[in-house]
Amino acid sequence: MDVARLAGVSQKTVSRVFNDEPYVSAEVRRRVLEAAEELGYRLNNAARALASGRTRSIGVVTLGTALYGPASLIMGVERAVRDSGYTVRVVNTVEGDPAGVAGAVDSLLDQGVDGIVISEPIDDGHDGDLSGLVDVPILVLGAPPLPAPRALAAGVGAALMARAATEHLLDLGHATVHHLAGPQRWYAARDRLEGWRAALAAHGRTVPPVVEGDWSAASGYAAGHELASDGDMTAVFAANDDMAIGLIRALAEAGRRVPDDVSVVGFDDIPVAAYVNPPLTTMRQPFDAVAQEGLKRLVHSIENPQADPLPASDPPVDLVVRASTAPPPPRMTPGRARRTVSPPSGGRHSPPPNGGASTHN
Amino acid sequence: MDVARLAGVSQKTVSRVFNDEPYVSAEVRRRVLEAAEELGYRLNNAARALASGRTRSIGVVTLGTALYGPASLIMGVERAVRDSGYTVRVVNTVEGDPAGVAGAVDSLLDQGVDGIVISEPIDDGHDGDLSGLVDVPILVLGAPPLPAPRALAAGVGAALMARAATEHLLDLGHATVHHLAGPQRWYAARDRLEGWRAALAAHGRTVPPVVEGDWSAASGYAAGHELASDGDMTAVFAANDDMAIGLIRALAEAGRRVPDDVSVVGFDDIPVAAYVNPPLTTMRQPFDAVAQEGLKRLVHSIENPQADPLPASDPPVDLVVRASTAPPPPRMTPGRARRTVSPPSGGRHSPPPNGGASTHN
DNA sequence: TTGAAAGCGCTAACAA
DNA sequence: TTGTTAGCGCTTTCAA
């Protein structure tokens, strides 16, 4: 190694300097650094990985989507990985891909990652056979741990958040709350459904039939037309903001005003949520907190193979109340009020002055 | 190597099999594959990289944001990289990070990538000194090529798209078009501004003062309140959809209806664009096409170091016309019509029946 | 069509 | 506090 020669030391000493190992005199360190600088030297990662058996990289498996939730989580994960001194390797899966998550994990293993993060997975029946292959720690975000020997999970508190969202509507006085669910292949969608159901059960309310969307505003729009025909419906908890926005549009077309006739709660707090019409009440997801906490536990497992994994903690609940929720309208007659064809009523150009106002809870 | 022993061949032959090199008899190939299977063998990437000097990986530098545009581009890039047989290493930069792009590139170089993709960069004055360091091909998406020896650029057609968006409004009969620009540190924002200006110039229209936002709906909302005071304004081209949505909300609060009083065009075609109120006319960005084409050229440069780089091509223009644009309102009096305090007029519950209808151009 | 030898640039283990 | 000796598991080069 040229740097060693130029600095007049052994190769191993150079290695020590670059790894911040102890037992290097300040003088020698200086000489080595100087020589390295002069030669434009940089550590060769491949050689390092080969000799040490560790790549200092963490693989990330994500569903290839620009959906706000998954994308935000991934940003958080990348930052957290880098803060831990690791590098990131990414593999996207495509929904419907037969190889799916298992294939992605396999390719990451090929690349020799020291640990794996799986984000926002869907349960398509293709995973589950990872038990034998995976010998590195593996963290699953927003789902139960995979059946692998060194599995961890984080961010499974979605049910709690969904429950809080539902209870916000019940607290406003709504008799019950409808649910516009996400695709049930997604763990996150199932968690939210479950939290909603739990809230209704805890308060002894009737459980209306569930309408399922696919996360998109388009599916929320379709669901909205379906739900609008139910004259008794006064409140909807949508499993994400995009669907809530589509839903609100369909309700408006059907002559049901939000929040006057129907209250709507979303989930995620996407950036435009405060600016749509009306501004959306929604559950804010603590993406960064989940990513950071999960990563801390993953890195701990990587670096302390023997020790017990660190315990998980529940993410905080953070409801942002805006203008899409209100008390239910007064009931007009004991029977079903026929308001499906209610004509457009009055002017509507003075929405509540709350562009970005938000209240936490 | 155990596989070699078990198959009764040399190490080199195993290598040949796994690299699909010629000159291996079918019989030998079969034996090797069989032995590998039995031993659960997988190629060690670190060793491979060390011996060959190539990592078969491409580094991606992105601004750490969940904005729809950048996030979509990155998904496209990941897919394109993988389709080319490379793996992906990601580094996010943080806006305001002093190290910035140069630091990210450096860290990627440390990791030994064979090529680099930089996406959606902002011009913060920190890059530019990469010329000496970077010896691998480097592709910049949505910006001029970096001053590096093997630099490429792709997706710089934003000005053309902005021009088309502006001309759509002029074609509808608007006297001129205002522009709600993105932050001018972003190349993309500057391109769009330039395209807008070019369209106005080509048609001999007056160029109104530019209002600058930061891509967020919040900034669009603020800009909307500012623009609403100009009674002559009848059309706005917003540099992205989020800002357009905030803008429309502010206009509504100021009593200016969209599209009756003011037409608005956005940029990106984010998923909710068809479902906000009113559905947004917007320029759709061909993220996948840009990513794929750019990557093809990058890989070509990696694998043919001597050859001339492949030429770039302009992305297609794809305007999605929805309900936020219409001809300007008839002018009421020769002077300035005092309509800033115009009261809410009539019912509004029957938006045009165009939930997702779109027209290409 | 196959194999032997050498070494990529580092770190582990031990010695001095 | 520093150095020596071996490899890590592949690919390269050359020879058979």
JSON list of N, CA, C and O in Angstrom, two decimals, chain B residues 269 274 280-282 284 318-323 353-361:
[
{"chain": "B", "resi": 269, "resn": "ASP", "atom": "N", "xyz": [-49.28, 16.33, -12.30]},
{"chain": "B", "resi": 269, "resn": "ASP", "atom": "CA", "xyz": [-50.40, 15.40, -12.25]},
{"chain": "B", "resi": 269, "resn": "ASP", "atom": "C", "xyz": [-50.26, 14.43, -11.08]},
{"chain": "B", "resi": 269, "resn": "ASP", "atom": "O", "xyz": [-50.16, 13.21, -11.27]},
{"chain": "B", "resi": 274, "resn": "ALA", "atom": "N", "xyz": [-57.01, 14.86, -9.99]},
{"chain": "B", "resi": 274, "resn": "ALA", "atom": "CA", "xyz": [-58.29, 14.70, -10.67]},
{"chain": "B", "resi": 274, "resn": "ALA", "atom": "C", "xyz": [-59.47, 14.80, -9.71]},
{"chain": "B", "resi": 274, "resn": "ALA", "atom": "O", "xyz": [-60.61, 14.86, -10.13]},
{"chain": "B", "resi": 280, "resn": "LEU", "atom": "N", "xyz": [-58.01, 19.39, -11.39]},
{"chain": "B", "resi": 280, "resn": "LEU", "atom": "CA", "xyz": [-56.93, 20.27, -11.83]},
{"chain": "B", "resi": 280, "resn": "LEU", "atom": "C", "xyz": [-56.41, 19.95, -13.23]},
{"chain": "B", "resi": 280, "resn": "LEU", "atom": "O", "xyz": [-56.07, 18.81, -13.54]},
{"chain": "B", "resi": 281, "resn": "THR", "atom": "N", "xyz": [-56.36, 20.96, -14.06]},
{"chain": "B", "resi": 281, "resn": "THR", "atom": "CA", "xyz": [-55.66, 20.85, -15.34]},
{"chain": "B", "resi": 281, "resn": "THR", "atom": "C", "xyz": [-54.17, 20.92, -15.03]},
{"chain": "B", "resi": 281, "resn": "THR", "atom": "O", "xyz": [-53.74, 21.80, -14.29]},
{"chain": "B", "resi": 282, "resn": "THR", "atom": "N", "xyz": [-53.40, 20.01, -15.60]},
{"chain": "B", "resi": 282, "resn": "THR", "atom": "CA", "xyz": [-51.99, 19.94, -15.19]},
{"chain": "B", "resi": 282, "resn": "THR", "atom": "C", "xyz": [-51.13, 19.29, -16.25]},
{"chain": "B", "resi": 282, "resn": "THR", "atom": "O", "xyz": [-51.63, 18.59, -17.14]},
{"chain": "B", "resi": 284, "resn": "ARG", "atom": "N", "xyz": [-48.60, 16.51, -17.12]},
{"chain": "B", "resi": 284, "resn": "ARG", "atom": "CA", "xyz": [-48.14, 15.24, -16.57]},
{"chain": "B", "resi": 284, "resn": "ARG", "atom": "C", "xyz": [-46.67, 15.06, -16.89]},
{"chain": "B", "resi": 284, "resn": "ARG", "atom": "O", "xyz": [-46.24, 15.25, -18.02]},
{"chain": "B", "resi": 318, "resn": "ASP", "atom": "N", "xyz": [-47.41, 16.31, -22.25]},
{"chain": "B", "resi": 318, "resn": "ASP", "atom": "CA", "xyz": [-48.67, 15.63, -22.00]},
{"chain": "B", "resi": 318, "resn": "ASP", "atom": "C", "xyz": [-49.54, 16.47, -21.06]},
{"chain": "B", "resi": 318, "resn": "ASP", "atom": "O", "xyz": [-49.49, 16.35, -19.84]},
{"chain": "B", "resi": 319, "resn": "LEU", "atom": "N", "xyz": [-50.35, 17.30, -21.66]},
{"chain": "B", "resi": 319, "resn": "LEU", "atom": "CA", "xyz": [-51.21, 18.19, -20.88]},
{"chain": "B", "resi": 319, "resn": "LEU", "atom": "C", "xyz": [-52.54, 17.49, -20.57]},
{"chain": "B", "resi": 319, "resn": "LEU", "atom": "O", "xyz": [-53.20, 17.00, -21.47]},
{"chain": "B", "resi": 320, "resn": "VAL", "atom": "N", "xyz": [-52.90, 17.43, -19.30]},
{"chain": "B", "resi": 320, "resn": "VAL", "atom": "CA", "xyz": [-54.17, 16.81, -18.91]},
{"chain": "B", "resi": 320, "resn": "VAL", "atom": "C", "xyz": [-55.16, 17.93, -18.60]},
{"chain": "B", "resi": 320, "resn": "VAL", "atom": "O", "xyz": [-55.01, 18.63, -17.61]},
{"chain": "B", "resi": 321, "resn": "VAL", "atom": "N", "xyz": [-56.15, 18.07, -19.47]},
{"chain": "B", "resi": 321, "resn": "VAL", "atom": "CA", "xyz": [-57.10, 19.16, -19.29]},
{"chain": "B", "resi": 321, "resn": "VAL", "atom": "C", "xyz": [-58.27, 18.71, -18.43]},
{"chain": "B", "resi": 321, "resn": "VAL", "atom": "O", "xyz": [-58.95, 17.75, -18.77]},
{"chain": "B", "resi": 322, "resn": "ARG", "atom": "N", "xyz": [-58.46, 19.38, -17.30]},
{"chain": "B", "resi": 322, "resn": "ARG", "atom": "CA", "xyz": [-59.61, 19.07, -16.45]},
{"chain": "B", "resi": 322, "resn": "ARG", "atom": "C", "xyz": [-60.44, 20.35, -16.25]},
{"chain": "B", "resi": 322, "resn": "ARG", "atom": "O", "xyz": [-60.53, 21.16, -17.16]},
{"chain": "B", "resi": 323, "resn": "ALA", "atom": "N", "xyz": [-60.97, 20.54, -15.08]},
{"chain": "B", "resi": 323, "resn": "ALA", "atom": "CA", "xyz": [-61.97, 21.61, -14.93]},
{"chain": "B", "resi": 323, "resn": "ALA", "atom": "C", "xyz": [-61.44, 22.91, -14.33]},
{"chain": "B", "resi": 323, "resn": "ALA", "atom": "O", "xyz": [-62.21, 23.82, -14.07]},
{"chain": "B", "resi": 353, "resn": "PRO", "atom": "N", "xyz": [-69.15, 17.13, -14.60]},
{"chain": "B", "resi": 353, "resn": "PRO", "atom": "CA", "xyz": [-69.06, 15.68, -14.40]},
{"chain": "B", "resi": 353, "resn": "PRO", "atom": "C", "xyz": [-67.80, 15.10, -15.00]},
{"chain": "B", "resi": 353, "resn": "PRO", "atom": "O", "xyz": [-67.83, 14.49, -16.04]},
{"chain": "B", "resi": 354, "resn": "ASN", "atom": "N", "xyz": [-66.71, 15.31, -14.31]},
{"chain": "B", "resi": 354, "resn": "ASN", "atom": "CA", "xyz": [-65.46, 14.89, -14.92]},
{"chain": "B", "resi": 354, "resn": "ASN", "atom": "C", "xyz": [-64.48, 14.36, -13.89]},
{"chain": "B", "resi": 354, "resn": "ASN", "atom": "O", "xyz": [-63.31, 14.69, -13.89]},
{"chain": "B", "resi": 355, "resn": "GLY", "atom": "N", "xyz": [-64.99, 13.52, -13.02]},
{"chain": "B", "resi": 355, "resn": "GLY", "atom": "CA", "xyz": [-64.17, 12.98, -11.93]},
{"chain": "B", "resi": 355, "resn": "GLY", "atom": "C", "xyz": [-62.75, 12.67, -12.35]},
{"chain": "B", "resi": 355, "resn": "GLY", "atom": "O", "xyz": [-61.80, 13.11, -11.73]},
{"chain": "B", "resi": 356, "resn": "GLY", "atom": "N", "xyz": [-62.60, 11.93, -13.39]},
{"chain": "B", "resi": 356, "resn": "GLY", "atom": "CA", "xyz": [-61.24, 11.58, -13.77]},
{"chain": "B", "resi": 356, "resn": "GLY", "atom": "C", "xyz": [-60.98, 11.83, -15.23]},
{"chain": "B", "resi": 356, "resn": "GLY", "atom": "O", "xyz": [-59.93, 11.50, -15.76]},
{"chain": "B", "resi": 357, "resn": "ALA", "atom": "N", "xyz": [-61.98, 12.45, -15.90]},
{"chain": "B", "resi": 357, "resn": "ALA", "atom": "CA", "xyz": [-61.85, 12.65, -17.34]},
{"chain": "B", "resi": 357, "resn": "ALA", "atom": "C", "xyz": [-60.58, 13.44, -17.66]},
{"chain": "B", "resi": 357, "resn": "ALA", "atom": "O", "xyz": [-60.19, 14.34, -16.94]},
{"chain": "B", "resi": 358, "resn": "SER", "atom": "N", "xyz": [-59.92, 13.05, -18.69]},
{"chain": "B", "resi": 358, "resn": "SER", "atom": "CA", "xyz": [-58.71, 13.78, -19.04]},
{"chain": "B", "resi": 358, "resn": "SER", "atom": "C", "xyz": [-58.49, 13.72, -20.53]},
{"chain": "B", "resi": 358, "resn": "SER", "atom": "O", "xyz": [-58.86, 12.77, -21.21]},
{"chain": "B", "resi": 359, "resn": "THR", "atom": "N", "xyz": [-57.90, 14.75, -21.04]},
{"chain": "B", "resi": 359, "resn": "THR", "atom": "CA", "xyz": [-57.62, 14.80, -22.47]},
{"chain": "B", "resi": 359, "resn": "THR", "atom": "C", "xyz": [-56.14, 15.01, -22.68]},
{"chain": "B", "resi": 359, "resn": "THR", "atom": "O", "xyz": [-55.53, 15.83, -22.01]},
{"chain": "B", "resi": 360, "resn": "HIS", "atom": "N", "xyz": [-55.58, 14.26, -23.55]},
{"chain": "B", "resi": 360, "resn": "HIS", "atom": "CA", "xyz": [-54.16, 14.46, -23.80]},
{"chain": "B", "resi": 360, "resn": "HIS", "atom": "C", "xyz": [-53.94, 15.36, -24.98]},
{"chain": "B", "resi": 360, "resn": "HIS", "atom": "O", "xyz": [-54.84, 15.64, -25.73]},
{"chain": "B", "resi": 361, "resn": "ASN", "atom": "N", "xyz": [-52.73, 15.74, -25.12]},
{"chain": "B", "resi": 361, "resn": "ASN", "atom": "CA", "xyz": [-52.45, 16.78, -26.10]},
{"chain": "B", "resi": 361, "resn": "ASN", "atom": "C", "xyz": [-51.04, 16.58, -26.61]},
{"chain": "B", "resi": 361, "resn": "ASN", "atom": "O", "xyz": [-50.10, 16.79, -25.90]}
]
